[in-house]
mmCIF file of C-alpha atoms in Angstrom:
data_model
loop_
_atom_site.group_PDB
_atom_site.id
_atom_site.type_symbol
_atom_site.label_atom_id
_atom_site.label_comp_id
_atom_site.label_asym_id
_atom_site.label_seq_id
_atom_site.Cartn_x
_atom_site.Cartn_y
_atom_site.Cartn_z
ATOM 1 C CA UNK A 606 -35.659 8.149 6.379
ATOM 2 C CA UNK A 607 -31.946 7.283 6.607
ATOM 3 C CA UNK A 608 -30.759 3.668 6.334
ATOM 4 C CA UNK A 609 -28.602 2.553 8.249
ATOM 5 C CA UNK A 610 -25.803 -0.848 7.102
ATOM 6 C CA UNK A 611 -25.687 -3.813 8.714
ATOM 7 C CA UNK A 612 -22.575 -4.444 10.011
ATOM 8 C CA UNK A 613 -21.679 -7.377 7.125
ATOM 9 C CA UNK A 614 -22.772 -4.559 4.465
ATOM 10 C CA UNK A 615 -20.301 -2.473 6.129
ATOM 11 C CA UNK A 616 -17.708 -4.804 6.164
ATOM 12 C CA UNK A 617 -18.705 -5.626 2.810
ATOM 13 C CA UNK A 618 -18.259 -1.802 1.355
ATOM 14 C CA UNK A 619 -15.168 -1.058 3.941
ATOM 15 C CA UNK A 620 -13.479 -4.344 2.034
ATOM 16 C CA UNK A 621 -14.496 -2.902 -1.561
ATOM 17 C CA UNK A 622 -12.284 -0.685 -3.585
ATOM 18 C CA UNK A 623 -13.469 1.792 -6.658
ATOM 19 C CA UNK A 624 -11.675 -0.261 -8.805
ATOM 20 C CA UNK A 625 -9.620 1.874 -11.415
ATOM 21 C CA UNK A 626 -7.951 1.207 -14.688
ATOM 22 C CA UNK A 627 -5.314 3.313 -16.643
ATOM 23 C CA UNK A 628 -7.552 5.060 -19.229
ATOM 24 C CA UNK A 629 -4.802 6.785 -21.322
ATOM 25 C CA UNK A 630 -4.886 4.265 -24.227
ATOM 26 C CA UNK A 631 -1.615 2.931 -23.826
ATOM 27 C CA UNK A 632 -2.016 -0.560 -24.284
ATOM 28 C CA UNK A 633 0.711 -1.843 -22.873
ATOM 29 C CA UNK A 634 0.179 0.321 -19.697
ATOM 30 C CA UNK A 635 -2.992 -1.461 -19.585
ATOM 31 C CA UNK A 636 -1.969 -4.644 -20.567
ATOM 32 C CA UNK A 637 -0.277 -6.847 -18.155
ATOM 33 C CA UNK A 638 2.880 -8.669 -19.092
ATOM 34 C CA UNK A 639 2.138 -11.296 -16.323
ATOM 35 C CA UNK A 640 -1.052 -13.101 -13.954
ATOM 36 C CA UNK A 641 0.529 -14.339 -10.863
ATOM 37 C CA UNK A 642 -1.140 -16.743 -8.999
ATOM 38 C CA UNK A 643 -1.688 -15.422 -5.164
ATOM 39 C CA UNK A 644 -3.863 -16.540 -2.156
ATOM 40 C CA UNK A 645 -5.595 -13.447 -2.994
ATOM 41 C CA UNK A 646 -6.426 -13.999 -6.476
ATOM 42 C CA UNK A 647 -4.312 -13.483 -9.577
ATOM 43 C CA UNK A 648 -2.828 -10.607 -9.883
ATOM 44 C CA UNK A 649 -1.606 -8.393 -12.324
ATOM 45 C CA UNK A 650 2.016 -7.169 -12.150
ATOM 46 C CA UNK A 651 4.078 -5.596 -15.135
ATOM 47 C CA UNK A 652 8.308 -5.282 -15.541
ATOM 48 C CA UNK A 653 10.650 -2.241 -16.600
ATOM 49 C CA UNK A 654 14.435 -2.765 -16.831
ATOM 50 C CA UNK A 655 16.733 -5.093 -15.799
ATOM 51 C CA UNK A 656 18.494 -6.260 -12.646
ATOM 52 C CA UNK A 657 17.703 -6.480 -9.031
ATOM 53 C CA UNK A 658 14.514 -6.265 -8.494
ATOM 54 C CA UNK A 659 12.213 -3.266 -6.900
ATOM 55 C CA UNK A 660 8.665 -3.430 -6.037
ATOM 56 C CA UNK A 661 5.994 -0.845 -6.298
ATOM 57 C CA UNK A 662 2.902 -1.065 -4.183
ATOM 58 C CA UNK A 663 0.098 1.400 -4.675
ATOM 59 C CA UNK A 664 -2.644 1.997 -2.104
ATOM 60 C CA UNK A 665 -6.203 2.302 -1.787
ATOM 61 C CA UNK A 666 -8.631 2.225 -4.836
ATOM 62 C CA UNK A 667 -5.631 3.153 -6.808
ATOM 63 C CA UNK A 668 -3.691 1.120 -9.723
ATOM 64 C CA UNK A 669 -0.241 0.234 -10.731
ATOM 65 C CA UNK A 670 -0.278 3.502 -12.526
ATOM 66 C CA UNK A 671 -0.009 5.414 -9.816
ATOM 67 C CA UNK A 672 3.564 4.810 -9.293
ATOM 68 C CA UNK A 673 4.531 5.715 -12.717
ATOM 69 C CA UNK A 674 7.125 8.325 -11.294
ATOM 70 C CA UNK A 675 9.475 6.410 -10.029
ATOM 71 C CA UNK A 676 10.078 3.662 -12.605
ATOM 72 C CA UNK A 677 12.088 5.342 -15.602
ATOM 73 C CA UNK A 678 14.433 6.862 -12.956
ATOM 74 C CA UNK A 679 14.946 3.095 -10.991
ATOM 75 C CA UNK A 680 14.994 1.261 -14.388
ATOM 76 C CA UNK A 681 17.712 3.636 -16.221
ATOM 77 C CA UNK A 682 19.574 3.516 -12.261
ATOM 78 C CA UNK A 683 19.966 -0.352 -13.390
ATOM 79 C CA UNK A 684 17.089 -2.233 -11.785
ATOM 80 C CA UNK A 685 13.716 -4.216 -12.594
ATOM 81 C CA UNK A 686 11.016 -2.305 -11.701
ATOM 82 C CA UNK A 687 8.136 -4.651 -10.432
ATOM 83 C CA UNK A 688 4.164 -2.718 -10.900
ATOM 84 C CA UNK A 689 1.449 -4.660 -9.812
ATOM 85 C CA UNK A 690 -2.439 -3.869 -9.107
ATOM 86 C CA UNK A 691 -3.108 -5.394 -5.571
ATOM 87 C CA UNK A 692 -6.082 -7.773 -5.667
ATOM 88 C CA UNK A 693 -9.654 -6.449 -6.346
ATOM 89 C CA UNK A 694 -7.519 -3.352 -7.658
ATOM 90 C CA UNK A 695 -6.818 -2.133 -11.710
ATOM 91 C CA UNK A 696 -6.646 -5.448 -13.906
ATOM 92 C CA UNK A 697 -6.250 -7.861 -10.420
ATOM 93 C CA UNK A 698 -8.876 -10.697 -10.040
ATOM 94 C CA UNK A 699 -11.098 -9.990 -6.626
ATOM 95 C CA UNK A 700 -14.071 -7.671 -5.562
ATOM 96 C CA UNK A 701 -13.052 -6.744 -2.127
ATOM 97 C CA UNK A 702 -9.651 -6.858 -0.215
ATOM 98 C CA UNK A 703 -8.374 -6.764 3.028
ATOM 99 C CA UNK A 704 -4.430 -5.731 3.956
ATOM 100 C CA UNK A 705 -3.999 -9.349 4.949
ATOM 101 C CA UNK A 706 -5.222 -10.108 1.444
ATOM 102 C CA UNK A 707 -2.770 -7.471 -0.310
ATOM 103 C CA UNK A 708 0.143 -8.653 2.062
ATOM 104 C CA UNK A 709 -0.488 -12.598 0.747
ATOM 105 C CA UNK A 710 -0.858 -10.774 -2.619
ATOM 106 C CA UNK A 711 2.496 -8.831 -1.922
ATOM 107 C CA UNK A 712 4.483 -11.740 -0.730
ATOM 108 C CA UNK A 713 3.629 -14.102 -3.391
ATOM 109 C CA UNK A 714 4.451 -11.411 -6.076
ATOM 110 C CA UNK A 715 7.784 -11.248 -4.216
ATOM 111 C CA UNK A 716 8.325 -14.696 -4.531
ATOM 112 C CA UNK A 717 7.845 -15.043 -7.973
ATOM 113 C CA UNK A 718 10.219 -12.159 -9.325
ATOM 114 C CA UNK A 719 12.405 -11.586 -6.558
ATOM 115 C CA UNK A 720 15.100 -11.352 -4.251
ATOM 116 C CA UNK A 721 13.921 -7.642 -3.654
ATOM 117 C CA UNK A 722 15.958 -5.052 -3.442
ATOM 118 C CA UNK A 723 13.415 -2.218 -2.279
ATOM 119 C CA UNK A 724 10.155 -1.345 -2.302
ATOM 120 C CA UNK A 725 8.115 1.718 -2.786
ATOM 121 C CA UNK A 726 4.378 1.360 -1.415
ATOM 122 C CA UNK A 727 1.783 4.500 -0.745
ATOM 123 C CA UNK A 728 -0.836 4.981 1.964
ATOM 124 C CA UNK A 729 -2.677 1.848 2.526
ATOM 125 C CA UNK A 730 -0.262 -0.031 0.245
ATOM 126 C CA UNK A 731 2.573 0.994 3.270
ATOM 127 C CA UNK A 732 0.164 -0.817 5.722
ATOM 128 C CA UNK A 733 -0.228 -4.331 3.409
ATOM 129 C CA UNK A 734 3.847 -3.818 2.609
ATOM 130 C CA UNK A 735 4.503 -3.810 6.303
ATOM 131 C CA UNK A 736 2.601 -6.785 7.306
ATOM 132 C CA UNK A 737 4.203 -8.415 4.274
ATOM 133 C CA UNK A 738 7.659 -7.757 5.395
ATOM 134 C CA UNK A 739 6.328 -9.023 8.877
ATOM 135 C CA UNK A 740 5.382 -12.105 7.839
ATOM 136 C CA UNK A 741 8.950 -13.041 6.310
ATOM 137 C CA UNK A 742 9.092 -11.435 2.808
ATOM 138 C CA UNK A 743 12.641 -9.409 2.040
ATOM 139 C CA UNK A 744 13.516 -6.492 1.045
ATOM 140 C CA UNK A 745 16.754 -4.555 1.741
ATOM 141 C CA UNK A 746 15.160 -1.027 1.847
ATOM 142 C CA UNK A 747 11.140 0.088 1.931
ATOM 143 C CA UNK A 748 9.850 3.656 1.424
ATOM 144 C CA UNK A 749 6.581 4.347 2.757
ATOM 145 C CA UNK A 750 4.877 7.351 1.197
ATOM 146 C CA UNK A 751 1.936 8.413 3.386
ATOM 147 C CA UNK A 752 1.682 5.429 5.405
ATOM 148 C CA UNK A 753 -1.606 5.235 7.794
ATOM 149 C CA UNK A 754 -0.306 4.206 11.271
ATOM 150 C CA UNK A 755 -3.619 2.074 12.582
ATOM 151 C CA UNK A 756 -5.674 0.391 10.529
ATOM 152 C CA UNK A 757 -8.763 0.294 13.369
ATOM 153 C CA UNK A 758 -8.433 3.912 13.371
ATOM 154 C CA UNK A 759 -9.664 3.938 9.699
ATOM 155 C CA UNK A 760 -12.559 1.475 10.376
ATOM 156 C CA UNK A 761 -13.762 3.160 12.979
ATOM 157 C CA UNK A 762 -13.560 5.980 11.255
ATOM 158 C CA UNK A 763 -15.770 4.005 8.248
ATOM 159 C CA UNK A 764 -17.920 3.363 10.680
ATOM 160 C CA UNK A 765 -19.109 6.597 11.117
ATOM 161 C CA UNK A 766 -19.835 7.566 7.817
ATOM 162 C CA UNK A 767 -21.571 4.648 7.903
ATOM 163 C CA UNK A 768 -23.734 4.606 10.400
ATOM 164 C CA UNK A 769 -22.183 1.433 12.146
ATOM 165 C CA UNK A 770 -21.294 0.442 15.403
ATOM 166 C CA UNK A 771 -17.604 0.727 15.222
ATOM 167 C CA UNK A 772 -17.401 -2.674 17.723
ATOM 168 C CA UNK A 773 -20.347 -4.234 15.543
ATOM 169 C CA UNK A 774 -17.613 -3.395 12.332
ATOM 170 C CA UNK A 775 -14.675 -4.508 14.040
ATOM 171 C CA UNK A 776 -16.409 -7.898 15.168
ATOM 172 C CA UNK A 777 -17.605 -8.531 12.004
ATOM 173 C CA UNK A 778 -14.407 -7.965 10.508
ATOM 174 C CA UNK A 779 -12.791 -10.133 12.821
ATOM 175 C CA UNK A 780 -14.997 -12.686 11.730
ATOM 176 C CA UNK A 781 -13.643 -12.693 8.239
ATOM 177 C CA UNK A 782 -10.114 -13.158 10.071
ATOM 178 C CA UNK A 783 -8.979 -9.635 9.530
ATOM 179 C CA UNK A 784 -7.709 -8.253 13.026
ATOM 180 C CA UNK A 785 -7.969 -4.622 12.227
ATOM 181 C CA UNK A 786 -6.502 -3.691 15.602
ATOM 182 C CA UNK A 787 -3.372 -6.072 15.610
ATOM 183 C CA UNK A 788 -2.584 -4.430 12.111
ATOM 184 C CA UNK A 789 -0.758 -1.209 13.949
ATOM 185 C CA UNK A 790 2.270 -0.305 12.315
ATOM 186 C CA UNK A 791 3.812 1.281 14.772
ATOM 187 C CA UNK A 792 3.748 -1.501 16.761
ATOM 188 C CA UNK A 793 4.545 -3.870 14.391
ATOM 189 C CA UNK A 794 8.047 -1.582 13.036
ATOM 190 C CA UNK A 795 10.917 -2.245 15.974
ATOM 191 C CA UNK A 796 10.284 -5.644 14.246
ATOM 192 C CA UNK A 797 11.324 -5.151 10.657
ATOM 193 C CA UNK A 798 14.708 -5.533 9.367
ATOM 194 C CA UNK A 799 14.361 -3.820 6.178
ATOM 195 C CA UNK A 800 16.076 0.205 6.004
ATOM 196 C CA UNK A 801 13.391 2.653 6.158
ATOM 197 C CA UNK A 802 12.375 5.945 4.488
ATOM 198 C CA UNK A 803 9.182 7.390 5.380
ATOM 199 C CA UNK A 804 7.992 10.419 3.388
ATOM 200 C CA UNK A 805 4.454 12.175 4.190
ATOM 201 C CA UNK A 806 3.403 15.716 3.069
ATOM 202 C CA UNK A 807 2.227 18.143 6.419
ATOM 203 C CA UNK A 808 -1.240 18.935 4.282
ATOM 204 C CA UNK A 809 -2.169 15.792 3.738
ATOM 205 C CA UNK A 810 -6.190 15.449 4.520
ATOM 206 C CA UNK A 811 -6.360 11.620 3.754
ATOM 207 C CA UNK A 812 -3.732 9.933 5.763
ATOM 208 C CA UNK A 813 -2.531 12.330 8.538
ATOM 209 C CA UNK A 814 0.461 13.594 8.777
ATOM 210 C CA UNK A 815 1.187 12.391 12.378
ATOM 211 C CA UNK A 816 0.886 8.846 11.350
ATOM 212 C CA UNK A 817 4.242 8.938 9.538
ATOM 213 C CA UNK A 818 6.243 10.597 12.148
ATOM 214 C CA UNK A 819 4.726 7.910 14.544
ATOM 215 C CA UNK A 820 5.693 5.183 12.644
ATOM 216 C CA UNK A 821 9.054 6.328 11.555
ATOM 217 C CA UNK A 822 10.146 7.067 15.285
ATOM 218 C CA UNK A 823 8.938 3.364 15.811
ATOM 219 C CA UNK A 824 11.077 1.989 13.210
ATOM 220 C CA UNK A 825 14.637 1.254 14.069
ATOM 221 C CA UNK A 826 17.144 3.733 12.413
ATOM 222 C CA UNK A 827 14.229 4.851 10.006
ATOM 223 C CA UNK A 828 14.837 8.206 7.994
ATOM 224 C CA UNK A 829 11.725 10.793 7.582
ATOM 225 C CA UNK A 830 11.236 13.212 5.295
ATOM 226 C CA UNK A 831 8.354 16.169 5.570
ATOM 227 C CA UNK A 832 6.823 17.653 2.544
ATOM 228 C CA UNK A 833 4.311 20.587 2.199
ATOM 229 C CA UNK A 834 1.861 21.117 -0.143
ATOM 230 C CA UNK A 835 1.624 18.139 -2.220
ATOM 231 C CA UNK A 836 -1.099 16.262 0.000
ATOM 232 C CA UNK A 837 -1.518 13.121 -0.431
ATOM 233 C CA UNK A 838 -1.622 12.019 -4.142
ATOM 234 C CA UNK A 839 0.265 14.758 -5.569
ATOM 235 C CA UNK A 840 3.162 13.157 -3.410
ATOM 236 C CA UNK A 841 3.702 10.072 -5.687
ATOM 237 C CA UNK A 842 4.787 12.469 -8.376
ATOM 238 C CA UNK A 843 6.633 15.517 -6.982
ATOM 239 C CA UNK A 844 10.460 15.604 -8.176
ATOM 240 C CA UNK A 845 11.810 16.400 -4.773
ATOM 241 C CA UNK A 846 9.849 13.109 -3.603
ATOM 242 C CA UNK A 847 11.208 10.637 -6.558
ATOM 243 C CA UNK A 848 14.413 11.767 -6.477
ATOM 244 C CA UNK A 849 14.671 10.943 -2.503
ATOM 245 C CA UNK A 850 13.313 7.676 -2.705
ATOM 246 C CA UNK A 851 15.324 6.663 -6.289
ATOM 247 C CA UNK A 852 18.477 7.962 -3.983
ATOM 248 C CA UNK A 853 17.450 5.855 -0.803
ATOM 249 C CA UNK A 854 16.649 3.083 -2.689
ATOM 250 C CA UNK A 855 19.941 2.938 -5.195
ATOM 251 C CA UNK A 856 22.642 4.081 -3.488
#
């Protein structure tokens, strides 16, 4: 007999990351060199390089590792790179986190090493970097890398697996002040002042493709760039990929 969540254990599990940590025995890849104090929880961020500074944002159930790529290419280009584990995420404090939560998290991470020069975020990471920027942080240019479009679209989608009345979720959620559906970035992009470079592979069976193009076409004077074959992890490391966003970002 199957069953079925209550719609606060739903919220609960749609709010909860597998949290991750770098297990390559580096330990200062594992070791943060700071705990910054957020409304979200303190979390951990660590620094490459010197100069203005860039911020990477990884996305969902992932880690500050996962942007690896691109810092040795923005640090030797003359730059700080900025890593941090969102809360609830890698070495962060927090057991379950929202994109209003990362986008406090994000903001007051901002405020604490920046001005920003750019920012590189991935999949849900775009989302909380979006309603970040929205809500008055800087940053002269952003690349989003697989960046979801709606965020109702993936709790409804939860909701499913689930076995939960998508309303029942979304209610619930708004309850917890988290506005799923006013989180749209499409919607939200003619308003953003920071340059824009989307980039989202065609095969990608997480976030789909479609969601990128909508959201770049949104954005004012935004630049998109289609992959194939590198779905939707493999993304954050191909060559073609860091060298477009290092290029967009420095020059």
């Amino acid at each position: 007999m199957t069953t079925l969540l209550s719609p606060t254990a739903a919220a609960i599990l749609f709010l909860t990351p597998a949290r991750t940590t770098t297990q390559h025995g580096s330990e200062s890849a594992v070791r943060p060199d700071s705990m910054l104090p957020t409304p979200s929880g303190r979390v951990a961020t660590w620094y490459e390089g010197n100069g203005p500074a860039m911020l990477m944002v990884h996305g969902w159930s992932g880690q500050h590792a996962d942007m690896n790529a691109f810092i040795a290419p923005l640090s030797a280009a003359g730059y700080k790179v900025v890593s941090m584990d969102l809360p609830a995420h890698g070495e962060s404090e927090g057991k379950t986190a929202s994109i209003p939560d990362m986008a406090k998290a994000i903001c007051a991470v901002a405020a604490a090493v920046g001005p920003i020069h750019g920012v590189i975020a991935h999949s849900v990471g775009c989302a909380a970097t979006a309603l970040a920027l929205k809500q008055g942080m800087q940053a002269f240019r952003t690349v989003l890398v697989a960046p979801p479009a709606r965020y109702a679209h993936f709790a409804r989608a939860f909701s499913k697996q689930a076995g939960v009345d998508p309303d029942s979720l979304l209610a619930e959620l708004r309850r917890r002040d988290i506005d799923v559906d006013s989180i749209d970035l499409p919607l939200m992009a003619p308003s953003l002042r920071s340059r824009a470079l989307v980039i989202h592979s065609e095969d990608d069976q997480i976030v789909p493709f479609a969601n990128g193009k909508a959201i770049a076409a949104a954005w004012p004077e935004a630049q998109f760039l289609a992959c194939e074959g590198i779905g939707h992890r493999k993304i954050l490391s191909d060559s073609k990929v860091v060298a477009a966003a290092v290029s967009f970002l420095t020059n």
